[in-house]
XYZ file of C-alpha atoms in Angstrom:
765
model
C -25.484 -20.621 6.818
C -25.045 -16.737 5.816
C -24.436 -16.169 9.470
C -21.827 -19.213 9.983
C -19.859 -17.624 6.818
C -19.900 -13.968 8.408
C -18.711 -15.490 11.830
C -16.098 -17.547 10.186
C -14.728 -14.219 8.280
C -15.106 -12.280 11.573
C -12.981 -15.074 13.686
C -9.821 -14.109 10.400
C -10.286 -10.806 10.685
C -9.804 -10.841 14.442
C -6.900 -13.106 14.171
C -5.374 -10.454 11.644
C -5.092 -8.171 14.557
C -3.689 -10.588 17.431
C -0.550 -10.095 19.144
C -0.334 -13.594 20.353
C 1.916 -15.630 18.350
C 0.569 -19.248 18.685
C 2.423 -22.443 17.403
C 1.263 -24.386 14.648
C 0.004 -27.086 17.302
C -1.652 -24.778 19.277
C -3.693 -23.509 16.124
C -4.820 -27.188 15.192
C -5.849 -27.963 18.738
C -8.039 -24.492 18.346
C -9.396 -25.882 14.853
C -10.232 -29.316 16.576
C -11.782 -27.432 19.413
C -14.010 -25.641 17.065
C -15.184 -28.171 15.127
C -16.293 -30.113 18.011
C -18.160 -27.198 19.145
C -20.169 -27.231 16.373
C -22.134 -30.422 17.806
C -22.920 -28.276 20.667
C -26.607 -26.517 20.261
C -25.375 -23.194 21.696
C -21.932 -23.771 20.192
C -22.047 -23.779 16.511
C -21.801 -20.001 16.250
C -19.006 -19.445 18.424
C -17.618 -22.516 17.048
C -17.423 -20.896 13.616
C -15.863 -17.416 14.864
C -12.929 -20.128 16.569
C -12.445 -21.896 13.667
C -11.918 -18.575 11.477
C -9.620 -17.415 14.356
C -7.663 -20.636 14.592
C -7.456 -21.058 10.595
C -5.855 -17.477 10.203
C -3.426 -17.842 12.871
C -2.395 -21.755 11.523
C -1.914 -20.044 7.934
C -0.083 -16.965 9.075
C 1.968 -18.755 11.455
C 3.176 -21.049 8.729
C 4.266 -18.245 6.487
C 5.977 -16.574 9.659
C 7.875 -20.204 10.431
C 8.817 -20.269 6.640
C 10.768 -17.048 6.611
C 14.711 -17.069 6.125
C 16.381 -18.473 9.074
C 18.461 -16.236 11.342
C 21.807 -17.965 10.548
C 21.627 -16.777 7.027
C 20.783 -13.575 6.800
C 23.106 -10.993 5.640
C 25.395 -13.971 4.275
C 26.198 -14.121 0.467
C 24.103 -17.293 -0.816
C 25.109 -18.637 -4.319
C 21.890 -20.539 -5.358
C 20.019 -21.794 -8.121
C 16.190 -19.879 -8.335
C 13.547 -19.828 -10.568
C 11.569 -16.384 -11.605
C 8.006 -17.021 -10.588
C 6.413 -13.797 -11.198
C 7.167 -10.719 -14.007
C 10.381 -9.098 -13.257
C 9.520 -5.331 -12.678
C 11.850 -2.493 -13.683
C 12.333 0.204 -10.819
C 14.715 3.141 -12.079
C 17.959 1.274 -12.949
C 16.840 -1.912 -11.048
C 14.610 -5.081 -11.666
C 12.777 -6.107 -8.690
C 12.167 -10.196 -8.819
C 9.990 -12.680 -7.315
C 12.191 -15.767 -7.013
C 11.783 -19.434 -5.514
C 14.786 -21.887 -4.807
C 15.478 -24.684 -6.869
C 16.235 -27.589 -4.111
C 18.213 -25.035 -1.673
C 16.931 -25.820 2.024
C 19.117 -22.739 3.241
C 16.432 -20.129 1.607
C 12.578 -19.606 1.947
C 10.109 -20.846 -0.789
C 9.695 -17.075 -1.853
C 12.007 -14.115 -1.979
C 11.513 -10.686 -3.014
C 14.962 -9.334 -4.577
C 16.625 -6.305 -6.408
C 18.783 -6.806 -8.778
C 21.251 -3.200 -9.806
C 21.729 -2.561 -13.184
C 21.666 -6.211 -14.560
C 23.486 -7.093 -17.989
C 20.628 -8.932 -18.894
C 16.784 -8.443 -17.733
C 15.680 -12.011 -16.477
C 11.907 -12.870 -17.853
C 9.309 -14.844 -16.402
C 10.288 -18.991 -15.880
C 13.875 -18.426 -16.331
C 16.275 -20.112 -14.206
C 19.279 -18.232 -12.605
C 22.493 -18.860 -10.474
C 22.407 -15.927 -8.325
C 24.574 -14.560 -5.514
C 21.634 -13.293 -3.222
C 22.202 -11.649 0.427
C 18.781 -11.713 1.838
C 17.092 -10.459 5.209
C 13.604 -11.164 6.904
C 10.768 -9.435 5.349
C 10.060 -6.066 7.462
C 9.152 -2.725 6.374
C 9.101 0.827 7.650
C 6.682 1.685 10.460
C 4.807 5.017 10.249
C 1.253 6.380 10.697
C -0.650 6.902 7.531
C 1.913 5.836 5.396
C 1.488 2.119 3.195
C 2.190 -0.739 5.730
C 5.067 -2.641 3.163
C 5.508 -5.409 5.871
C 1.464 -6.217 5.960
C 2.072 -6.644 1.827
C 5.139 -8.431 2.273
C 3.141 -10.909 4.623
C -0.379 -11.323 2.561
C 1.881 -11.930 -0.276
C 3.816 -14.904 1.418
C 6.780 -13.477 0.657
C 9.550 -14.867 3.409
C 12.556 -12.858 2.490
C 13.890 -9.864 0.945
C 16.928 -8.784 -0.223
C 19.203 -8.085 -3.517
C 21.906 -9.456 -6.261
C 25.071 -9.347 -5.037
C 27.307 -7.925 -8.380
C 29.438 -10.667 -9.785
C 30.554 -12.885 -12.326
C 29.213 -15.661 -10.718
C 25.585 -14.857 -11.659
C 24.585 -16.581 -14.993
C 21.275 -17.666 -16.908
C 20.943 -21.480 -16.859
C 17.306 -22.257 -18.495
C 15.036 -20.209 -20.116
C 12.416 -22.205 -20.649
C 9.367 -22.309 -18.021
C 7.759 -25.404 -16.348
C 4.241 -23.783 -16.650
C 2.065 -23.732 -19.780
C 0.300 -20.937 -18.036
C 3.394 -18.711 -17.276
C 4.487 -19.381 -21.140
C 1.032 -17.903 -22.067
C 1.224 -15.075 -20.198
C 4.879 -14.252 -21.074
C 3.600 -14.470 -24.849
C 0.739 -12.504 -24.562
C 2.766 -9.680 -22.664
C 4.957 -9.948 -25.183
C 2.587 -9.171 -27.735
C 1.184 -6.378 -26.276
C 4.248 -4.381 -25.999
C 4.688 -4.921 -30.167
C 1.485 -4.059 -30.691
C 0.315 -1.310 -28.446
C 1.047 1.954 -29.816
C 2.612 3.300 -26.270
C 3.720 1.803 -23.255
C 1.215 3.012 -20.919
C -1.652 1.264 -23.541
C 0.790 -1.901 -23.646
C 0.826 -1.989 -19.514
C -3.007 -1.571 -19.344
C -3.530 -4.266 -22.230
C -1.142 -6.993 -20.061
C -2.812 -5.712 -17.037
C -6.632 -6.319 -18.097
C -5.352 -9.624 -20.372
C -3.210 -11.895 -18.307
C -2.704 -9.633 -14.538
C 0.418 -8.597 -15.484
C 0.698 -5.182 -14.026
C 4.397 -5.065 -13.504
C 4.679 -2.727 -16.250
C 2.317 -0.186 -15.003
C 4.316 2.820 -13.586
C 3.754 4.644 -10.649
C 2.641 8.045 -11.910
C 0.190 5.883 -14.315
C -1.045 4.360 -10.931
C -1.367 7.400 -9.359
C -3.368 8.629 -12.281
C -5.772 6.038 -12.606
C -6.479 6.381 -8.588
C -6.707 9.820 -8.788
C -9.646 9.762 -11.465
C -11.293 6.566 -9.773
C -10.459 3.883 -12.507
C -7.563 2.122 -10.694
C -10.586 -1.033 -10.492
C -10.862 -1.138 -14.500
C -7.000 -2.840 -14.309
C -7.839 -5.538 -11.788
C -9.240 -8.384 -13.454
C -12.811 -9.073 -11.395
C -16.442 -9.678 -11.940
C -16.759 -7.137 -15.165
C -13.874 -9.290 -17.079
C -15.134 -12.556 -15.971
C -18.656 -11.648 -16.371
C -17.841 -10.758 -19.971
C -15.533 -13.603 -21.003
C -18.708 -16.215 -19.587
C -21.275 -14.165 -21.564
C -19.526 -13.815 -24.755
C -18.426 -17.803 -24.759
C -22.295 -18.320 -23.873
C -23.506 -16.455 -26.364
C -21.268 -17.969 -29.025
C -21.500 -21.811 -27.991
C -25.221 -21.143 -28.143
C -25.216 -19.623 -31.616
C -22.220 -22.692 -32.504
C -24.681 -25.519 -30.780
C -27.663 -24.143 -32.427
C -26.813 -26.417 -35.645
C -26.534 -29.547 -33.491
C -29.385 -32.114 -33.298
C -32.176 -31.225 -30.994
C -31.703 -34.570 -29.257
C -28.398 -32.525 -27.682
C -28.515 -30.586 -24.469
C -27.229 -27.186 -26.056
C -27.867 -25.374 -22.895
C -25.519 -27.770 -20.985
C -22.819 -27.411 -23.337
C -23.108 -23.866 -23.800
C -22.865 -22.942 -20.038
C -20.011 -25.835 -19.574
C -18.300 -23.966 -22.241
C -18.724 -20.642 -20.793
C -18.068 -21.830 -16.942
C -14.512 -23.442 -18.797
C -13.622 -20.342 -20.417
C -14.256 -18.008 -17.911
C -12.271 -20.160 -15.404
C -9.444 -20.649 -17.617
C -9.306 -16.574 -18.020
C -8.954 -16.132 -14.365
C -6.347 -18.889 -14.122
C -4.131 -16.912 -16.877
C -4.994 -13.749 -14.975
C -3.187 -14.967 -11.686
C -6.333 -15.647 -9.747
C -6.479 -12.159 -7.902
C -8.934 -11.900 -5.064
C -11.829 -10.424 -7.055
C -11.252 -13.174 -9.864
C -11.643 -15.618 -7.326
C -14.629 -14.107 -6.014
C -16.088 -14.162 -9.627
C -15.500 -17.169 -10.520
C -16.848 -18.892 -7.432
C -19.905 -16.852 -7.739
C -19.993 -18.047 -11.218
C -19.501 -21.951 -10.501
C -22.332 -21.573 -7.984
C -24.853 -19.595 -10.403
C -23.599 -22.140 -13.229
C -24.427 -25.023 -10.643
C -28.055 -23.533 -10.167
C -28.723 -22.899 -13.492
C -27.839 -26.479 -14.812
C -30.180 -27.895 -11.591
C -32.955 -25.475 -12.680
C -32.978 -23.962 -9.464
C -33.142 -20.323 -8.312
C -29.667 -18.487 -7.325
C -29.522 -17.428 -3.615
C -27.354 -14.306 -4.536
C -26.630 -13.231 -1.064
C -25.654 -17.083 0.236
C -23.499 -17.222 -2.941
C -21.473 -14.369 -2.012
C -21.114 -15.419 1.601
C -19.785 -18.749 -0.029
C -17.512 -17.300 -2.048
C -16.235 -15.276 0.645
C -15.928 -18.417 2.791
C -14.354 -20.263 0.155
C -11.596 -17.758 -0.720
C -10.858 -17.309 2.999
C -10.370 -21.231 3.448
C -7.944 -21.669 0.322
C -5.919 -18.146 1.005
C -6.786 -16.803 4.540
C -4.054 -14.068 4.209
C -5.848 -12.953 1.179
C -8.353 -11.461 3.200
C -5.980 -8.741 4.356
C -6.236 -7.171 0.854
C -8.234 -4.264 0.092
C -9.194 -6.281 -2.876
C -10.772 -8.599 -1.280
C -13.054 -6.063 0.893
C -13.545 -3.656 -1.932
C -14.454 -6.438 -4.341
C -17.049 -8.519 -2.365
C -18.275 -5.154 -0.522
C -19.222 -3.883 -4.189
C -21.180 -7.205 -4.602
C -23.216 -6.457 -1.563
C -23.937 -2.822 -2.404
C -25.151 -4.118 -5.852
C -27.292 -6.631 -4.068
C -28.751 -3.773 -1.899
C -29.307 -1.456 -4.678
C -31.338 -4.368 -6.319
C -33.325 -4.760 -3.384
C -34.131 -1.156 -2.777
C -34.743 -0.170 -6.344
C -38.339 0.495 -7.509
C -39.271 -1.596 -10.555
C -40.966 -0.165 -13.219
C -41.762 -1.228 -17.079
C -39.293 -0.331 -19.769
C -40.572 2.726 -21.804
C -42.134 1.612 -25.075
C -40.076 4.562 -26.910
C -36.557 3.329 -27.953
C -34.779 6.789 -27.082
C -36.881 6.959 -23.523
C -35.468 3.299 -22.971
C -32.145 4.393 -23.922
C -31.980 7.455 -21.133
C -33.655 5.053 -18.706
C -30.360 3.012 -19.247
C -28.281 5.760 -18.540
C -30.222 6.885 -15.508
C -29.811 3.195 -14.025
C -26.089 3.376 -15.147
C -25.766 6.976 -13.512
C -27.701 5.908 -9.969
C -25.731 2.621 -10.135
C -22.033 4.539 -10.107
C -23.395 6.833 -7.807
C -24.245 4.130 -5.204
C -21.215 2.225 -5.891
C -18.979 5.278 -5.290
C -20.628 6.464 -2.218
C -21.089 3.214 -0.801
C -17.478 2.030 -1.187
C -16.472 5.503 0.282
C -15.758 4.025 3.454
C -13.398 1.450 2.316
C -11.900 3.696 -0.091
C -10.909 6.200 2.969
C -9.893 3.335 5.104
C -7.145 1.764 2.832
C -6.236 4.651 0.510
C -7.110 7.959 2.569
C -8.283 9.448 -0.872
C -11.554 10.335 -2.420
C -11.963 10.882 -6.345
C -14.433 13.790 -6.956
C -14.684 13.627 -10.697
C -14.803 9.698 -10.328
C -18.374 9.723 -11.077
C -18.064 11.167 -14.727
C -15.030 9.370 -15.471
C -16.217 6.181 -14.611
C -19.694 6.992 -16.580
C -17.304 7.010 -19.655
C -14.531 4.740 -18.875
C -16.979 1.662 -17.531
C -19.040 1.523 -21.016
C -15.984 1.900 -22.862
C -14.029 -0.809 -21.095
C -16.981 -3.156 -20.702
C -18.105 -2.835 -25.013
C -14.621 -2.264 -26.609
C -11.725 -2.700 -24.674
C -12.121 -6.212 -22.549
C -13.931 -7.917 -25.257
C -11.444 -6.955 -27.764
C -8.747 -8.110 -25.576
C -10.587 -11.113 -25.021
C -10.588 -11.819 -28.492
C -6.973 -11.361 -29.027
C -6.249 -13.654 -25.906
C -8.093 -16.409 -27.844
C -6.960 -15.971 -31.280
C -3.394 -15.688 -29.839
C -0.830 -16.103 -32.990
C -2.801 -18.826 -34.359
C -5.159 -16.545 -36.306
C -2.702 -14.736 -38.074
C -2.947 -10.630 -37.663
C -6.948 -11.117 -36.639
C -5.754 -11.545 -32.829
C -3.310 -8.701 -33.225
C -5.703 -6.271 -34.548
C -8.231 -6.843 -31.964
C -5.425 -6.012 -29.431
C -4.763 -2.999 -31.594
C -8.287 -1.219 -31.325
C -8.440 -2.512 -27.478
C -5.079 -0.278 -26.949
C -6.300 2.570 -29.032
C -9.797 2.742 -26.698
C -7.332 2.386 -23.550
C -5.734 5.521 -25.264
C -8.481 7.339 -25.731
C -9.013 6.278 -21.986
C -5.799 7.689 -21.011
C -6.451 10.853 -22.617
C -9.325 11.713 -20.983
C -7.903 10.363 -17.404
C -4.584 12.727 -18.207
C -6.861 15.580 -18.649
C -9.114 14.928 -16.015
C -6.149 15.064 -13.335
C -4.668 18.015 -14.449
C -8.076 19.977 -13.111
C -7.584 21.446 -9.981
C -8.803 19.756 -6.788
C -9.313 16.478 -9.022
C -7.877 14.387 -5.728
C -8.920 15.138 -2.318
C -6.660 13.546 0.493
C -8.902 12.659 3.524
C -7.428 13.043 6.892
C -6.403 9.601 8.201
C -9.343 8.353 10.192
C -9.085 5.545 13.141
C -11.169 3.537 15.380
C -14.661 5.224 16.487
C -13.761 8.358 14.240
C -14.116 5.516 11.075
C -17.505 4.538 12.562
C -18.299 8.260 12.425
C -17.671 7.949 8.663
C -19.271 4.298 7.761
C -22.565 4.952 9.913
C -23.892 8.042 7.946
C -22.951 6.547 4.562
C -25.091 3.422 5.379
C -27.727 5.651 6.463
C -27.759 7.765 3.341
C -27.966 4.829 1.565
C -31.076 3.685 3.158
C -34.178 3.680 0.565
C -36.236 6.628 0.103
C -38.432 7.841 2.799
C -36.058 6.957 5.270
C -35.596 10.290 7.751
C -31.678 11.557 7.951
C -30.784 10.211 4.651
C -29.644 13.846 3.473
C -28.453 15.174 6.440
C -26.297 11.823 6.525
C -24.971 12.888 3.468
C -24.444 16.197 4.684
C -22.361 14.789 7.861
C -20.187 12.440 5.579
C -19.067 15.481 3.508
C -18.256 17.277 6.595
C -16.244 14.439 7.846
C -14.505 14.174 4.423
C -13.646 17.830 4.914
C -12.236 18.523 8.249
C -9.078 20.303 8.737
C -5.553 18.896 9.139
C -4.852 17.325 12.574
C -2.605 19.958 14.350
C -2.106 20.493 17.881
C -3.675 22.849 20.109
C -2.310 26.210 20.693
C 1.279 26.407 22.697
C 2.107 23.077 21.888
C 4.177 21.494 19.254
C 3.668 17.617 17.458
C 7.238 16.368 16.633
C 7.164 13.046 14.650
C 10.612 11.230 14.109
C 9.696 9.275 11.075
C 11.073 5.690 10.398
C 13.109 6.545 7.431
C 15.633 3.712 7.911
C 19.310 4.956 7.383
C 18.596 8.607 7.439
C 16.759 11.311 9.330
C 13.206 13.207 8.708
C 11.342 14.864 11.227
C 8.055 16.770 10.631
C 6.931 19.200 13.455
C 3.687 20.739 13.694
C 2.230 23.442 15.367
C -1.483 25.021 15.537
C -0.433 26.939 12.322
C 2.680 26.047 10.579
C 4.329 22.698 9.412
C 8.306 22.488 9.457
C 10.465 19.510 7.790
C 13.716 18.854 9.527
C 15.492 16.349 6.810
C 14.474 14.318 4.248
C 15.811 11.064 4.470
C 17.520 9.228 1.758
C 17.480 8.961 -1.954
C 17.954 5.309 -3.601
C 20.351 4.094 -5.748
C 17.467 2.176 -7.899
C 15.430 5.425 -7.746
C 12.901 7.035 -5.682
C 13.506 8.393 -2.156
C 12.173 8.101 1.272
C 10.416 11.312 0.995
C 8.435 9.808 -1.769
C 7.390 6.441 0.032
C 7.018 8.167 3.550
C 7.091 11.627 4.223
C 4.694 12.821 1.644
C 2.386 9.953 2.576
C 2.501 11.055 6.168
C 1.912 14.441 5.341
C -1.307 13.567 3.181
C -2.637 11.694 5.840
C -2.797 14.567 8.041
C -4.083 16.570 5.993
C -0.796 19.064 5.321
C -0.710 20.399 1.859
C 2.266 22.945 2.521
C 5.414 23.214 4.101
C 6.274 26.623 5.630
C 10.124 25.538 6.322
C 12.227 22.911 5.014
C 15.741 22.566 7.215
C 18.127 20.264 5.658
C 20.632 20.004 8.245
C 23.440 19.232 5.804
C 23.941 17.707 2.039
C 24.843 13.793 3.233
C 22.319 12.097 0.971
C 20.510 10.627 4.092
C 19.347 13.814 4.957
C 18.996 15.636 1.783
C 17.750 12.790 -0.332
C 13.979 13.581 -0.688
C 14.068 17.383 -1.089
C 13.113 17.239 -4.796
C 10.045 15.086 -3.803
C 8.901 17.328 -1.450
C 9.313 20.446 -3.565
C 7.452 18.344 -6.228
C 4.449 17.478 -3.704
C 4.247 21.282 -1.899
C 5.095 24.601 -2.021
C 8.046 25.517 0.229
C 7.516 28.972 1.556
C 11.192 28.832 3.439
C 14.344 26.420 3.020
C 16.958 26.571 5.036
C 20.388 24.457 4.809
C 23.275 23.632 6.494
C 25.436 23.798 3.376
C 24.980 24.275 -0.078
C 22.787 21.434 -1.790
C 24.131 20.595 -5.084
C 21.693 20.988 -8.196
C 18.553 21.381 -5.881
C 17.361 24.385 -8.247
C 15.745 25.838 -4.898
C 16.516 29.374 -3.385
C 17.881 28.413 0.104
C 19.365 30.243 3.158
C 22.124 29.053 4.935
C 21.262 28.422 8.670
C 23.149 30.215 10.982
C 23.201 30.344 14.728
C 20.930 33.337 16.062
C 18.068 32.843 13.753
C 15.130 32.610 15.647
C 11.393 32.837 14.966
C 7.856 31.766 16.735
C 4.653 30.530 16.035
C 1.384 30.729 18.514
C 3.769 30.647 21.649
C 6.271 28.035 20.140
C 9.945 29.203 19.675
C 12.438 28.431 17.244
C 16.021 28.925 17.492
C 18.836 27.821 15.363
C 22.106 27.048 17.705
C 24.338 25.972 14.820
C 26.331 26.653 13.043
C 28.053 29.770 13.584
C 28.535 32.244 10.891
C 32.254 31.797 10.702
C 31.925 27.874 10.236
C 32.935 25.550 7.799
C 30.409 24.587 5.456
C 31.273 21.162 4.802
C 30.587 17.875 6.306
C 28.674 16.370 9.428
C 29.495 19.664 11.831
C 27.929 22.018 9.280
C 24.442 20.728 10.378
C 21.787 23.010 11.455
C 21.056 22.784 14.923
C 17.402 23.675 16.051
C 16.177 24.272 19.422
C 12.273 24.313 19.768
C 10.812 25.997 23.021
C 7.594 26.295 24.745
C 7.241 27.409 27.872
C 9.835 25.979 29.866
C 10.421 22.902 27.891
C 12.254 22.395 24.885
C 13.069 19.744 22.076
C 16.773 19.879 20.437
C 17.479 18.411 16.912
C 21.062 18.007 16.208
C 21.255 16.464 12.725
C 24.720 15.023 12.277
C 26.876 16.937 14.619
C 30.217 15.857 15.719
C 32.497 16.719 19.058
C 33.754 19.734 17.988
C 30.157 21.514 17.158
C 28.981 19.491 20.348
C 31.676 21.616 22.392
C 30.483 24.606 20.778
C 26.954 24.701 21.515
C 27.919 23.326 25.035
C 29.954 26.701 25.684
C 26.824 28.960 24.563
C 24.503 26.330 27.129
C 21.572 28.228 25.325
C 18.906 26.154 27.129
C 17.801 25.351 30.489
C 16.391 22.164 30.100
C 15.952 19.615 27.542
C 12.718 17.267 27.529
C 13.684 15.332 24.348
C 16.629 15.198 21.899
C 17.490 13.330 18.398
C 20.679 11.981 18.903
C 23.425 13.276 16.885
C 24.563 11.263 13.992
C 22.113 8.174 14.346
C 24.098 7.245 17.796
C 27.842 7.129 16.332
C 30.496 7.100 18.141
C 32.163 10.538 16.772
C 29.172 12.114 18.596
C 27.421 12.142 21.907
C 30.243 12.870 23.728
C 29.903 12.548 27.568
C 29.810 15.994 28.324
C 26.977 16.479 25.477
C 25.010 14.112 26.981
C 25.107 15.346 30.426
C 24.397 18.934 29.324
C 21.359 18.025 27.351
C 20.289 15.492 29.879
C 16.911 14.775 28.301
C 13.681 12.519 29.364
C 13.514 10.820 25.779
C 16.558 10.518 23.263
C 15.613 9.525 20.035
C 17.752 7.582 17.613
C 17.204 7.590 13.871
C 18.837 4.738 12.316
C 18.396 1.785 10.014
C 17.207 -1.911 11.226
C 20.431 -3.845 11.374
C 22.408 -1.190 9.572
C 26.002 -1.932 8.427
C 27.438 0.736 10.668
C 25.990 -0.781 13.691
C 24.428 2.485 14.793
C 23.460 3.327 17.311
C 26.664 2.146 19.082
C 26.325 0.301 22.565
C 28.440 2.805 24.522
C 26.284 5.762 23.078
C 22.925 4.401 24.122
C 24.474 3.580 27.594
C 25.673 7.290 27.906
C 21.988 8.667 27.138
C 20.740 5.883 29.523
C 22.841 6.763 32.268
C 21.206 10.228 32.504
C 18.182 8.974 32.972
C 16.826 9.162 29.282
C 14.257 6.881 27.544
C 16.436 5.797 24.426
C 14.248 4.891 21.595
C 15.506 3.789 18.081
C 13.069 4.202 15.241
C 14.255 0.718 13.769
C 12.853 -0.957 16.501
C 10.060 1.719 17.564
C 8.984 2.508 14.253
C 8.161 6.506 14.294
C 8.315 7.999 17.492
C 6.127 10.710 17.812
C 6.144 13.177 21.025
C 4.031 16.326 22.061
C 5.154 19.424 23.993
C 3.120 21.659 25.281
C 3.912 24.751 27.778
C 1.637 24.029 30.640
C 2.018 20.142 30.591
C 5.179 19.597 29.059
C 6.131 16.210 27.364
C 3.284 13.601 26.780
C 3.571 10.036 26.747
C 5.506 9.263 23.207
C 3.783 7.464 20.399
C 5.727 4.521 18.811
C 4.247 3.370 15.562
C 5.667 -0.181 15.660
C 4.565 -0.994 19.206
C 0.920 0.175 18.204
C 0.755 -1.657 15.326
C 2.374 -5.548 16.891
C 0.824 -8.280 15.241
C 1.883 -11.701 15.479
C 3.051 -11.452 11.749
C 5.361 -8.641 12.133
C 8.986 -9.225 12.362
C 9.686 -8.822 16.025
C 13.482 -8.600 16.055
C 15.251 -5.599 17.277
C-alpha cells in the first residue's frame, strides 16, 4: 500500500511539470486506463503512477477551463459578488477574494484590488461592484516568487480591480456560513483584546488561520528567525487541541457510571474538537494532514490495534492528493509531510534509554531530546527550505528552542481556550486571549532582537536540477545513524554547498538579464567582479514596487548583496520606482541618473556622454545624453554601450527620435549583438535609420502583457525584424538572459517563461 501511495503522488508530481495540455475527456480516459491496469499482475504499480498523473491533469485542466473567457477580459462588468476570504490591506488598497452571485460571465473565484475604498469590505459581505478582470498571470523571472503557480494552486480564475464609481455599493452584510461568522468574530476579538497589531495578527493566524493582517515585514522577521511554521496551523496545533479535549473529556467522564464506555466518548470528543478546529482554521494542507492522521490513529485505537505510522502518513498524503490535487504544489504540503517522515526516521534510529530517576536529570534529558529533535528537523528540512525559499536561518535552532515550548505550553492552549469560550464566558475567554497575546509579544521581542543581529539570514544561491541533488544526498547521509561512515564529511559538504559564492560569468564575459517587470524596465548586468543595475521598474499605486517583488529576490537568488553601479535612465516612474527598495536592500556604490530624481535622498551623478569604465575586459561607455542636453523627459535617458572584444550590447532607456539621431551621428560602435529596444517599442522611437544603424542579432522589448498603450507597436517589431533581428518581448518570453563573451560572442538567449512552460500557465501572448 505504501508504494502504491508513493507512486500515485509521483504521478501527480510529474503532472505538475507537464507541458502537454489535455482535454478533460482525455484525462478521464487516462484515469479509466489506469484503473484497468490495476487488474493486471504487472500493471498495478504503473497503474498507480498513471492514476496520479491523470488525476492531477484532470483537476488542473478544470481550473484552467474555469478561467475568465477572453471575450470578457478588460470589459467593465457590473456584478454581485460575495467576499469569500478575509480582505487584506495593502498600502491604500484592499485585496479581496470574491465569488460571483449567479453571474455566468464571471469565473468561480477572482482576486481583485480596490484602491482607496470608502468602506473596507468584510468576510461574507455581498457587494455590487464594477470589475475589470483578466486571466490569472504573473511575471516570470528566475529565482523569484512564482505568482502564477500560486494563483493556480489556490484555484483563482481571474485577477483584476474594482473600477471607482458610484455604482459600487454594499448589498448585504450577513454571511451565509456559520464557520465564516465564527472566524470573523474571533478576528474582531483578537484585534480588540491584543495589545499590538502584530500580536493580534498572529493570534488570528493561530486561532482561525486568518493571516491577512500579518504584514510583509512581520512575515520576513518570522522567516529570517526560522519560526514562520508557528503561524501555520499544523500537527502542533491540532495535536494540542485533541490532547487537551481528550484529557478534559476523561476527567468529566470519570463521573459517569462504570458501564459507560468513557474511553470511546473521550476519543470521539477529542476527535470532534480537533476536526472542528481544523475546519475553522481554513483547512490548510498541514491541518488536513494532522486531521487525517488523527482520524486514522483514532480508528486504530478504537479497534484496539497498533498504529502503523508510516502507512498512516502515506494514506494521509494520498487522501490530501485525491481531495485537493493542486495542494500538493504548495510548500506546506512538502514541509508538513517531510517533517512527519523525519520524526518517524528519528524515532527509528534513536537509542532507547531508561529515564533517569533523578528529577533534575530527567528534565535535562528532556531538554537534550528537544535539542536533538530541533537539530534533526532543521537539518532534514534544509533541502526543502533551500528549494522553496532559498534561505537558511542560522539562528533558527536557539530561537525555536525557546519559541516552540512557549507556543506549545502557553500561546496555543490559551488561544484554543479563548476560541472555545468565545463571548459566552464573559471576560474569561478574553483573558485567555490577552495572556496568549502577551506571550506572542514576548516572542516578537525575541524575534526582533534576533533579526537585528548580523548574519542572521543567509540567502542561498538558487539551486536547480542535479545541483539540488548535491544538496539532498549529503543531507540524507548526514541524518543516518551513528556508525555510518562519511556522516561528518557529508555535513561539511552541505555547508560548503550552502556557502557557495555568487553566480557570476567567467572573465571577459557579461551576463545581461532583462527582467520581466511588466510595463517598465529593469536590467541586471554581471561581470566576473561587478554588479550593475540599469533601471528599477515601477512603483505601485497601492504601495510597494517591482524592485521589492522582482529585482531584490533576483539579486538574492544569485547571491548578490551589493550593487556597484545603479543607473536610472530617467525619472519616469516605470524606470525609477524601485530606487528606494534597492537602497534599502544593498549598498549602492555609485548612482548615475539621466535627470534628477525627486525625493530620492541619494547622492547621484548625472549621466554624460563620454563617461567610461571597465571591469575585467568588459568596457562600459555612456553614449547619451550630452552635457548640454536638456535634462527632462524621455530624451534625457542614459544610453549605455557594453563591449567585450568586438561584441556589444546597447541599453537605450526611453530615448526618442531626436536622441536617436544624435547617437547615429556619432556612430560609436562597430557592431551590436543585442539591444534593449527604446521606449518599450513605442512609435516615438526606433526610427528606421536608428534600427538599421544598430542592426542587432537580438532585440529585447520590455513591456507589460496586454498593456494599454499596445507596446510594442507592430510597425516597430517589423522594423527590427527586417534587419534580421530576433525580437523578444518580456511580456511573452519572461525574463531574457544573455551572455556575451569576448571570444565566443553572444550565446543562446534563455527565456524564463519558455523554460517554465506548463499546461496550467497562461499561454496567451
